[in-house]
Amino acid sequence: MSDKKLRVAYYLNQFFGQEGREEKADMKLMLKEGSVGPGLALQNALGGEAEVVATIVGGDNYVATHTEDASAEVLRLLKPYKIDLFFAGPAFEAGRYGISCGALCKAVGEALGIPAITGMYEENPGVELYRKTSYVVKTGNSAIKMAADLGRMVAIGRKLLGEIDASRLLSGETIGQPSEDGYFPRGLVKNEYVEKTAAERGVDMLLAKLGNLDFVSELPLPKFERIPPPPPVMDITSCEVALVSDGGLCPKGNPNGLSGRGNKIWCTYEIDSLFSKDVTEIECEVVHTGYYPLEVMENPFRLVPVDVLRDLEREGVIGKLHPTYFCTSGNATIAKVCKDMGDEIATELLNRGIQAVILTST
């Protein structure tokens, strides 16, 4: 192994990069020399074998919605550093951050031919988008165990680097199965020597299944929930349309106690009481910590398009705007709770005879 230290680059969003919160979510990419924020924990996990030479910081909104431009900019910023390893995040369950980390890891890994590793919680949308193009380490849903998560990211980086260039082998190990090294399956099949043939292993698994015993499939199939499409609206001009949103827009004071993170309830508000015809007179607030609500607060109709539906009702394009608005906050809420709330809202809508729904999100 060479005595020369490996050169590492790290990507962080605006929050972990110490540039601000949601008010900085639209900031473009910037480069900081050395370690910043969690980069100190990353450097500690790397030990003396490698050095974080550059940290890229970008806003969640900007990178997640301008992935091509951001990817090109990261490559430009990193060009002078001649890096050996690239890390991003971990993003935990933050969707925009996960998409950003995955996109940048994909770009850097493909363009530079180096290991690029990130980490996410299983329900982060970035997992399904990028687990096949980058190594995504499994994490919890918060930063409580960030140091441990970074440590597992570093361990995978060491193994991958050794596989690419044996002269820079750090751990003496090769990358293991997803279940062994704690990353999400990438859909790859590798040849390896085993004691039993495929036929014997297949029979063993079948016997275990028939005997109600535990076994692990060598090729787990993806699970797709079957959601039958609803019947089409036969005549929209006579249809009553309801508005539902998970953007957390509610009356000022949050009377029903919505939570901005991990929310578990939904509520209803009467449109005529909540939404004045004059948008400047609407007194609302956003209970949702997953996006910067400035534009919604300037004009609540951007999230809940009451104004447009009132126009369509008046023009006869739709039969009627349902007088009740259904509201919840969908930030960092586990899928099971989201499904339960969705079922409850759908049941109430059916009981009210609603034929169509416009569901808006952030």
Tab-separated table of C-alpha atoms in Angstrom:
chain	number	residue	atom	x	y	z
A	1	MET	CA	0.000	0.000	0.000
A	2	SER	CA	1.263	3.478	-0.844
A	3	ASP	CA	2.249	5.838	1.970
A	4	LYS	CA	0.496	8.655	0.141
A	5	LYS	CA	-2.783	9.663	1.757
A	6	LEU	CA	-5.955	9.046	-0.184
A	7	ARG	CA	-7.803	12.186	-1.211
A	8	VAL	CA	-11.499	12.316	-0.300
A	9	ALA	CA	-14.298	14.678	-1.333
A	10	TYR	CA	-17.573	15.016	0.556
A	11	TYR	CA	-21.016	16.376	-0.379
A	12	LEU	CA	-23.361	17.972	2.174
A	13	ASN	CA	-26.621	19.878	1.872
A	14	GLN	CA	-26.973	23.460	3.057
A	15	PHE	CA	-27.932	22.444	6.585
A	16	PHE	CA	-25.114	20.025	7.319
A	17	GLY	CA	-22.759	22.226	5.308
A	18	GLN	CA	-23.432	25.028	7.821
A	19	GLU	CA	-24.896	27.468	5.313
A	20	GLY	CA	-28.460	27.709	6.672
A	21	ARG	CA	-31.786	25.938	6.768
A	22	GLU	CA	-34.686	25.986	4.300
A	23	GLU	CA	-34.073	29.613	3.415
A	24	LYS	CA	-30.867	28.389	1.719
A	25	ALA	CA	-32.417	25.374	-0.007
A	26	ASP	CA	-32.074	27.038	-3.421
A	27	MET	CA	-28.381	27.858	-3.079
A	28	LYS	CA	-26.086	26.642	-5.838
A	29	LEU	CA	-23.011	24.562	-5.218
A	30	MET	CA	-19.987	25.919	-3.429
A	31	LEU	CA	-16.685	24.341	-2.427
A	32	LYS	CA	-15.081	24.497	0.992
A	33	GLU	CA	-11.556	23.345	1.639
A	34	GLY	CA	-11.167	20.412	4.029
A	35	SER	CA	-13.759	19.072	6.458
A	36	VAL	CA	-17.006	20.832	7.407
A	37	GLY	CA	-19.669	19.756	9.906
A	38	PRO	CA	-20.107	15.950	9.684
A	39	GLY	CA	-16.889	15.936	7.675
A	40	LEU	CA	-15.051	15.909	10.988
A	41	ALA	CA	-16.695	12.580	11.856
A	42	LEU	CA	-15.935	11.336	8.350
A	43	GLN	CA	-12.290	12.291	8.754
A	44	ASN	CA	-12.194	10.487	12.076
A	45	ALA	CA	-13.616	7.331	10.464
A	46	LEU	CA	-11.025	7.558	7.679
A	47	GLY	CA	-8.181	7.773	10.190
A	48	GLY	CA	-4.725	8.635	8.960
A	49	GLU	CA	-5.064	6.733	5.693
A	50	ALA	CA	-7.062	9.419	3.926
A	51	GLU	CA	-7.854	13.116	4.091
A	52	VAL	CA	-11.031	15.041	3.305
A	53	VAL	CA	-9.577	17.643	0.966
A	54	ALA	CA	-12.790	19.246	-0.291
A	55	THR	CA	-16.418	19.590	0.798
A	56	ILE	CA	-19.126	20.478	-1.721
A	57	VAL	CA	-22.203	22.187	-0.259
A	58	GLY	CA	-25.463	22.643	-2.161
A	59	GLY	CA	-29.096	23.486	-1.465
A	60	ASP	CA	-31.601	20.624	-1.351
A	61	ASN	CA	-33.998	22.299	-3.770
A	62	TYR	CA	-31.331	23.266	-6.265
A	63	VAL	CA	-29.498	19.948	-6.509
A	64	ALA	CA	-32.619	17.756	-6.457
A	65	THR	CA	-34.291	19.756	-9.243
A	66	HIS	CA	-31.170	20.556	-11.312
A	67	THR	CA	-29.351	17.228	-11.068
A	68	GLU	CA	-27.667	17.468	-14.484
A	69	ASP	CA	-26.328	20.977	-13.894
A	70	ALA	CA	-25.312	20.144	-10.328
A	71	SER	CA	-23.545	16.956	-11.433
A	72	ALA	CA	-21.563	18.831	-14.060
A	73	GLU	CA	-20.664	21.533	-11.541
A	74	VAL	CA	-19.460	19.000	-8.958
A	75	LEU	CA	-17.172	17.419	-11.526
A	76	ARG	CA	-15.803	20.836	-12.448
A	77	LEU	CA	-15.190	21.809	-8.831
A	78	LEU	CA	-13.468	18.516	-8.022
A	79	LYS	CA	-11.249	18.352	-11.106
A	80	PRO	CA	-8.187	20.031	-9.489
A	81	TYR	CA	-8.310	17.753	-6.438
A	82	LYS	CA	-7.722	14.377	-8.132
A	83	ILE	CA	-9.807	12.561	-5.542
A	84	ASP	CA	-9.769	8.837	-4.781
A	85	LEU	CA	-13.051	8.537	-2.860
A	86	PHE	CA	-16.345	10.428	-2.832
A	87	PHE	CA	-18.927	10.414	-0.043
A	88	ALA	CA	-22.334	12.102	0.186
A	89	GLY	CA	-24.662	12.478	3.145
A	90	PRO	CA	-25.943	10.323	4.697
A	91	ALA	CA	-29.383	11.667	3.831
A	92	PHE	CA	-31.414	9.524	6.268
A	93	GLU	CA	-35.112	9.983	5.286
A	94	ALA	CA	-34.781	13.479	3.756
A	95	GLY	CA	-36.116	12.974	0.223
A	96	ARG	CA	-34.544	15.898	-1.596
A	97	TYR	CA	-31.221	15.294	0.133
A	98	GLY	CA	-31.354	11.617	-0.792
A	99	ILE	CA	-32.031	12.382	-4.447
A	100	SER	CA	-29.163	14.885	-4.432
A	101	CYS	CA	-26.716	12.457	-2.803
A	102	GLY	CA	-27.666	9.650	-5.170
A	103	ALA	CA	-27.422	11.805	-8.280
A	104	LEU	CA	-24.014	13.214	-7.372
A	105	CYS	CA	-22.625	9.806	-6.396
A	106	LYS	CA	-23.789	8.430	-9.741
A	107	ALA	CA	-22.193	11.302	-11.648
A	108	VAL	CA	-18.877	11.200	-9.794
A	109	GLY	CA	-18.600	7.417	-9.799
A	110	GLU	CA	-19.292	7.108	-13.509
A	111	ALA	CA	-17.179	10.067	-14.624
A	112	LEU	CA	-14.134	9.505	-12.418
A	113	GLY	CA	-14.252	5.739	-12.000
A	114	ILE	CA	-13.872	5.947	-8.226
A	115	PRO	CA	-15.969	4.626	-5.331
A	116	ALA	CA	-18.895	6.952	-4.519
A	117	ILE	CA	-20.910	6.054	-1.433
A	118	THR	CA	-23.922	7.540	0.305
A	119	GLY	CA	-26.401	6.440	2.969
A	120	MET	CA	-30.180	6.595	3.326
A	121	TYR	CA	-33.160	5.335	5.276
A	122	GLU	CA	-35.167	2.629	3.505
A	123	GLU	CA	-38.137	4.915	2.773
A	124	ASN	CA	-36.055	7.662	1.168
A	125	PRO	CA	-37.069	7.958	-2.519
A	126	GLY	CA	-33.396	8.239	-3.413
A	127	VAL	CA	-32.925	4.554	-2.561
A	128	GLU	CA	-34.982	3.220	-5.449
A	129	LEU	CA	-33.689	5.906	-7.798
A	130	TYR	CA	-29.987	5.296	-7.211
A	131	ARG	CA	-29.320	2.009	-5.387
A	132	LYS	CA	-28.456	0.305	-8.700
A	133	THR	CA	-25.923	2.946	-9.738
A	134	SER	CA	-24.254	3.707	-6.392
A	135	TYR	CA	-23.609	2.040	-3.067
A	136	VAL	CA	-26.281	3.239	-0.628
A	137	VAL	CA	-25.648	2.242	2.974
A	138	LYS	CA	-28.694	1.494	5.127
A	139	THR	CA	-29.189	4.095	7.883
A	140	GLY	CA	-31.799	5.033	10.443
A	141	ASN	CA	-34.265	7.844	9.848
A	142	SER	CA	-32.316	10.500	11.754
A	143	ALA	CA	-28.776	11.719	12.372
A	144	ILE	CA	-28.585	10.204	15.869
A	145	LYS	CA	-26.125	7.524	14.724
A	146	MET	CA	-24.394	9.535	12.004
A	147	ALA	CA	-20.879	8.646	13.164
A	148	ALA	CA	-21.675	4.926	12.959
A	149	ASP	CA	-23.329	5.366	9.550
A	150	LEU	CA	-20.295	7.240	8.245
A	151	GLY	CA	-18.100	4.470	9.591
A	152	ARG	CA	-19.980	1.862	7.545
A	153	MET	CA	-19.803	4.092	4.485
A	154	VAL	CA	-16.045	4.362	4.932
A	155	ALA	CA	-15.715	0.582	5.357
A	156	ILE	CA	-17.446	-0.004	2.015
A	157	GLY	CA	-15.316	2.691	0.374
A	158	ARG	CA	-12.145	0.962	1.545
A	159	LYS	CA	-13.258	-2.381	0.146
A	160	LEU	CA	-14.324	-0.892	-3.186
A	161	LEU	CA	-11.102	1.021	-3.529
A	162	GLY	CA	-9.107	-2.128	-2.949
A	163	GLU	CA	-11.084	-3.948	-5.643
A	164	ILE	CA	-10.326	-1.173	-8.119
A	165	ASP	CA	-6.619	-0.880	-7.335
A	166	ALA	CA	-4.871	-3.562	-5.265
A	167	SER	CA	-1.927	-1.229	-4.630
A	168	ARG	CA	-4.243	0.961	-2.567
A	169	LEU	CA	-5.902	-1.911	-0.694
A	170	LEU	CA	-6.809	-0.723	2.788
A	171	SER	CA	-8.855	-3.446	4.408
A	172	GLY	CA	-7.684	-6.581	2.673
A	173	GLU	CA	-11.337	-7.495	2.051
A	174	THR	CA	-13.679	-7.464	-0.914
A	175	ILE	CA	-17.201	-6.098	-0.865
A	176	GLY	CA	-19.666	-8.546	0.643
A	177	GLN	CA	-23.339	-9.273	0.109
A	178	PRO	CA	-25.797	-6.444	0.913
A	179	SER	CA	-26.871	-8.300	4.057
A	180	GLU	CA	-23.240	-8.568	5.174
A	181	ASP	CA	-22.065	-5.016	4.542
A	182	GLY	CA	-25.337	-3.211	5.191
A	183	TYR	CA	-26.102	-1.619	1.834
A	184	PHE	CA	-29.187	-1.784	-0.363
A	185	PRO	CA	-29.172	-4.527	-3.038
A	186	ARG	CA	-27.982	-3.240	-6.400
A	187	GLY	CA	-29.589	-5.888	-8.590
A	188	LEU	CA	-26.193	-7.420	-9.465
A	189	VAL	CA	-25.429	-11.124	-9.614
A	190	LYS	CA	-21.870	-12.248	-8.857
A	191	ASN	CA	-20.271	-15.621	-9.415
A	192	GLU	CA	-18.820	-17.246	-6.325
A	193	TYR	CA	-17.699	-20.722	-5.294
A	194	VAL	CA	-20.036	-22.617	-2.947
A	195	GLU	CA	-20.219	-26.181	-1.675
A	196	LYS	CA	-23.661	-27.034	-3.065
A	197	THR	CA	-24.979	-26.762	-6.606
A	198	ALA	CA	-27.860	-24.457	-7.502
A	199	ALA	CA	-30.190	-27.454	-7.719
A	200	GLU	CA	-29.257	-28.622	-4.215
A	201	ARG	CA	-29.654	-25.160	-2.775
A	202	GLY	CA	-33.004	-24.800	-4.501
A	203	VAL	CA	-34.258	-28.075	-3.037
A	204	ASP	CA	-33.045	-27.025	0.430
A	205	MET	CA	-34.985	-23.775	0.197
A	206	LEU	CA	-38.106	-25.552	-1.040
A	207	LEU	CA	-37.974	-28.043	1.828
A	208	ALA	CA	-37.472	-25.213	4.306
A	209	LYS	CA	-40.464	-23.384	2.880
A	210	LEU	CA	-42.657	-26.480	2.979
A	211	GLY	CA	-41.556	-27.107	6.547
A	212	ASN	CA	-42.346	-23.509	7.549
A	213	LEU	CA	-38.659	-22.954	8.359
A	214	ASP	CA	-36.631	-19.788	7.841
A	215	PHE	CA	-34.633	-19.442	4.628
A	216	VAL	CA	-33.133	-16.627	2.594
A	217	SER	CA	-33.741	-16.439	-1.132
A	218	GLU	CA	-30.669	-15.890	-3.284
A	219	LEU	CA	-32.704	-13.758	-5.640
A	220	PRO	CA	-35.368	-11.806	-3.746
A	221	LEU	CA	-38.037	-10.409	-6.028
A	222	PRO	CA	-39.107	-6.770	-5.821
A	223	LYS	CA	-42.410	-6.186	-4.091
A	224	PHE	CA	-44.886	-4.072	-6.017
A	225	GLU	CA	-48.136	-3.098	-4.389
A	226	ARG	CA	-51.057	-3.689	-6.716
A	227	ILE	CA	-53.263	-0.622	-6.773
A	228	PRO	CA	-56.208	-1.023	-9.120
A	229	PRO	CA	-56.971	2.149	-11.065
A	230	PRO	CA	-60.213	3.881	-10.138
A	231	PRO	CA	-63.009	4.081	-12.687
A	232	PRO	CA	-62.759	7.118	-14.957
A	233	VAL	CA	-64.918	10.172	-14.376
A	234	MET	CA	-67.662	9.873	-16.949
A	235	ASP	CA	-68.743	13.514	-16.927
A	236	ILE	CA	-66.417	16.037	-15.290
A	237	THR	CA	-68.907	18.819	-15.896
A	238	SER	CA	-71.232	17.294	-13.313
A	239	CYS	CA	-68.505	16.054	-10.978
A	240	GLU	CA	-67.856	17.340	-7.449
A	241	VAL	CA	-64.102	17.762	-6.976
A	242	ALA	CA	-62.331	17.793	-3.595
A	243	LEU	CA	-58.929	19.192	-2.660
A	244	VAL	CA	-56.471	17.149	-0.587
A	245	SER	CA	-52.905	18.180	0.283
A	246	ASP	CA	-50.039	16.808	2.355
A	247	GLY	CA	-48.309	20.195	2.316
A	248	GLY	CA	-49.362	21.134	5.845
A	249	LEU	CA	-51.266	24.310	4.935
A	250	CYS	CA	-53.660	25.074	7.793
A	251	PRO	CA	-55.249	28.053	9.592
A	252	LYS	CA	-52.934	30.274	11.558
A	253	GLY	CA	-52.331	28.796	14.993
A	254	ASN	CA	-52.508	25.174	13.760
A	255	PRO	CA	-55.778	24.454	15.632
A	256	ASN	CA	-55.718	20.693	15.037
A	257	GLY	CA	-52.130	20.179	16.167
A	258	LEU	CA	-50.505	18.943	12.974
A	259	SER	CA	-46.841	18.002	13.352
A	260	GLY	CA	-44.264	19.269	10.887
A	261	ARG	CA	-42.333	15.987	11.041
A	262	GLY	CA	-43.637	12.462	11.554
A	263	ASN	CA	-47.222	13.668	11.543
A	264	LYS	CA	-49.925	11.048	12.196
A	265	ILE	CA	-53.196	12.945	11.764
A	266	TRP	CA	-55.274	14.591	9.061
A	267	CYS	CA	-57.962	17.225	9.393
A	268	THR	CA	-60.499	19.191	7.383
A	269	TYR	CA	-61.200	22.895	6.956
A	270	GLU	CA	-64.045	24.683	5.234
A	271	ILE	CA	-62.779	26.421	2.132
A	272	ASP	CA	-64.949	29.526	2.400
A	273	SER	CA	-63.728	30.124	5.960
A	274	LEU	CA	-60.061	29.396	5.313
A	275	PHE	CA	-59.550	30.767	1.821
A	276	SER	CA	-60.741	34.280	1.151
A	277	LYS	CA	-61.283	35.327	-2.434
A	278	ASP	CA	-58.495	37.873	-1.868
A	279	VAL	CA	-55.274	35.924	-1.404
A	280	THR	CA	-53.683	38.797	0.542
A	281	GLU	CA	-56.286	38.368	3.299
A	282	ILE	CA	-55.741	34.629	3.878
A	283	GLU	CA	-54.331	33.882	7.325
A	284	CYS	CA	-52.608	30.513	7.101
A	285	GLU	CA	-49.424	28.808	8.163
A	286	VAL	CA	-47.456	25.807	6.931
A	287	VAL	CA	-46.806	22.988	9.394
A	288	HIS	CA	-44.208	21.013	7.445
A	289	THR	CA	-40.436	21.046	7.955
A	290	GLY	CA	-39.590	19.340	4.672
A	291	TYR	CA	-39.668	22.393	2.405
A	292	TYR	CA	-39.226	26.156	2.577
A	293	PRO	CA	-42.795	27.570	2.664
A	294	LEU	CA	-42.106	31.162	1.604
A	295	GLU	CA	-43.775	30.858	-1.808
A	296	VAL	CA	-46.810	29.110	-0.318
A	297	MET	CA	-47.155	31.767	2.360
A	298	GLU	CA	-46.996	34.465	-0.327
A	299	ASN	CA	-49.803	32.730	-2.199
A	300	PRO	CA	-51.490	29.678	-0.568
A	301	PHE	CA	-53.217	28.904	-3.869
A	302	ARG	CA	-49.849	27.658	-5.180
A	303	LEU	CA	-50.277	24.612	-2.953
A	304	VAL	CA	-54.067	24.384	-2.710
A	305	PRO	CA	-55.453	25.699	-6.050
A	306	VAL	CA	-58.801	26.933	-4.805
A	307	ASP	CA	-58.688	29.933	-7.154
A	308	VAL	CA	-58.342	27.801	-10.288
A	309	LEU	CA	-61.090	25.392	-9.250
A	310	ARG	CA	-63.404	28.288	-8.452
A	311	ASP	CA	-62.821	29.553	-11.982
A	312	LEU	CA	-63.445	26.091	-13.461
A	313	GLU	CA	-66.637	25.774	-11.453
A	314	ARG	CA	-67.837	29.152	-12.623
A	315	GLU	CA	-67.018	28.292	-16.264
A	316	GLY	CA	-68.857	24.955	-16.041
A	317	VAL	CA	-65.731	22.852	-16.640
A	318	ILE	CA	-66.352	20.991	-13.360
A	319	GLY	CA	-69.662	20.489	-11.621
A	320	LYS	CA	-68.697	21.765	-8.184
A	321	LEU	CA	-65.772	22.435	-5.863
A	322	HIS	CA	-66.305	20.461	-2.660
A	323	PRO	CA	-66.572	22.969	0.211
A	324	THR	CA	-64.172	21.076	2.503
A	325	TYR	CA	-60.382	20.955	2.152
A	326	PHE	CA	-58.571	17.861	3.481
A	327	CYS	CA	-55.187	18.566	5.031
A	328	THR	CA	-52.239	16.630	6.432
A	329	SER	CA	-48.457	16.978	6.686
A	330	GLY	CA	-46.465	14.246	4.977
A	331	ASN	CA	-42.904	14.991	6.037
A	332	ALA	CA	-40.942	12.009	7.417
A	333	THR	CA	-44.091	10.023	8.117
A	334	ILE	CA	-43.624	6.270	7.777
A	335	ALA	CA	-45.363	4.596	4.849
A	336	LYS	CA	-47.734	2.569	7.022
A	337	VAL	CA	-49.100	5.706	8.709
A	338	CYS	CA	-49.420	7.444	5.328
A	339	LYS	CA	-51.411	4.499	3.985
A	340	ASP	CA	-53.682	4.488	7.028
A	341	MET	CA	-54.365	8.214	6.693
A	342	GLY	CA	-54.967	7.801	2.976
A	343	ASP	CA	-57.484	5.026	3.594
A	344	GLU	CA	-59.312	7.143	6.181
A	345	ILE	CA	-59.460	10.195	3.909
A	346	ALA	CA	-60.618	8.078	0.969
A	347	THR	CA	-63.384	6.536	3.057
A	348	GLU	CA	-64.613	9.963	4.123
A	349	LEU	CA	-64.526	11.230	0.536
A	350	LEU	CA	-66.555	8.235	-0.644
A	351	ASN	CA	-69.057	8.769	2.151
A	352	ARG	CA	-69.493	12.321	0.934
A	353	GLY	CA	-70.108	11.177	-2.632
A	354	ILE	CA	-66.964	12.784	-4.054
A	355	GLN	CA	-66.162	11.561	-7.538
A	356	ALA	CA	-62.731	13.135	-8.116
A	357	VAL	CA	-59.843	14.461	-6.025
A	358	ILE	CA	-56.943	16.769	-6.770
A	359	LEU	CA	-54.066	15.768	-4.471
A	360	THR	CA	-51.296	18.326	-4.203
A	361	SER	CA	-47.940	17.878	-2.565
A	362	THR	CA	-44.703	19.781	-2.065
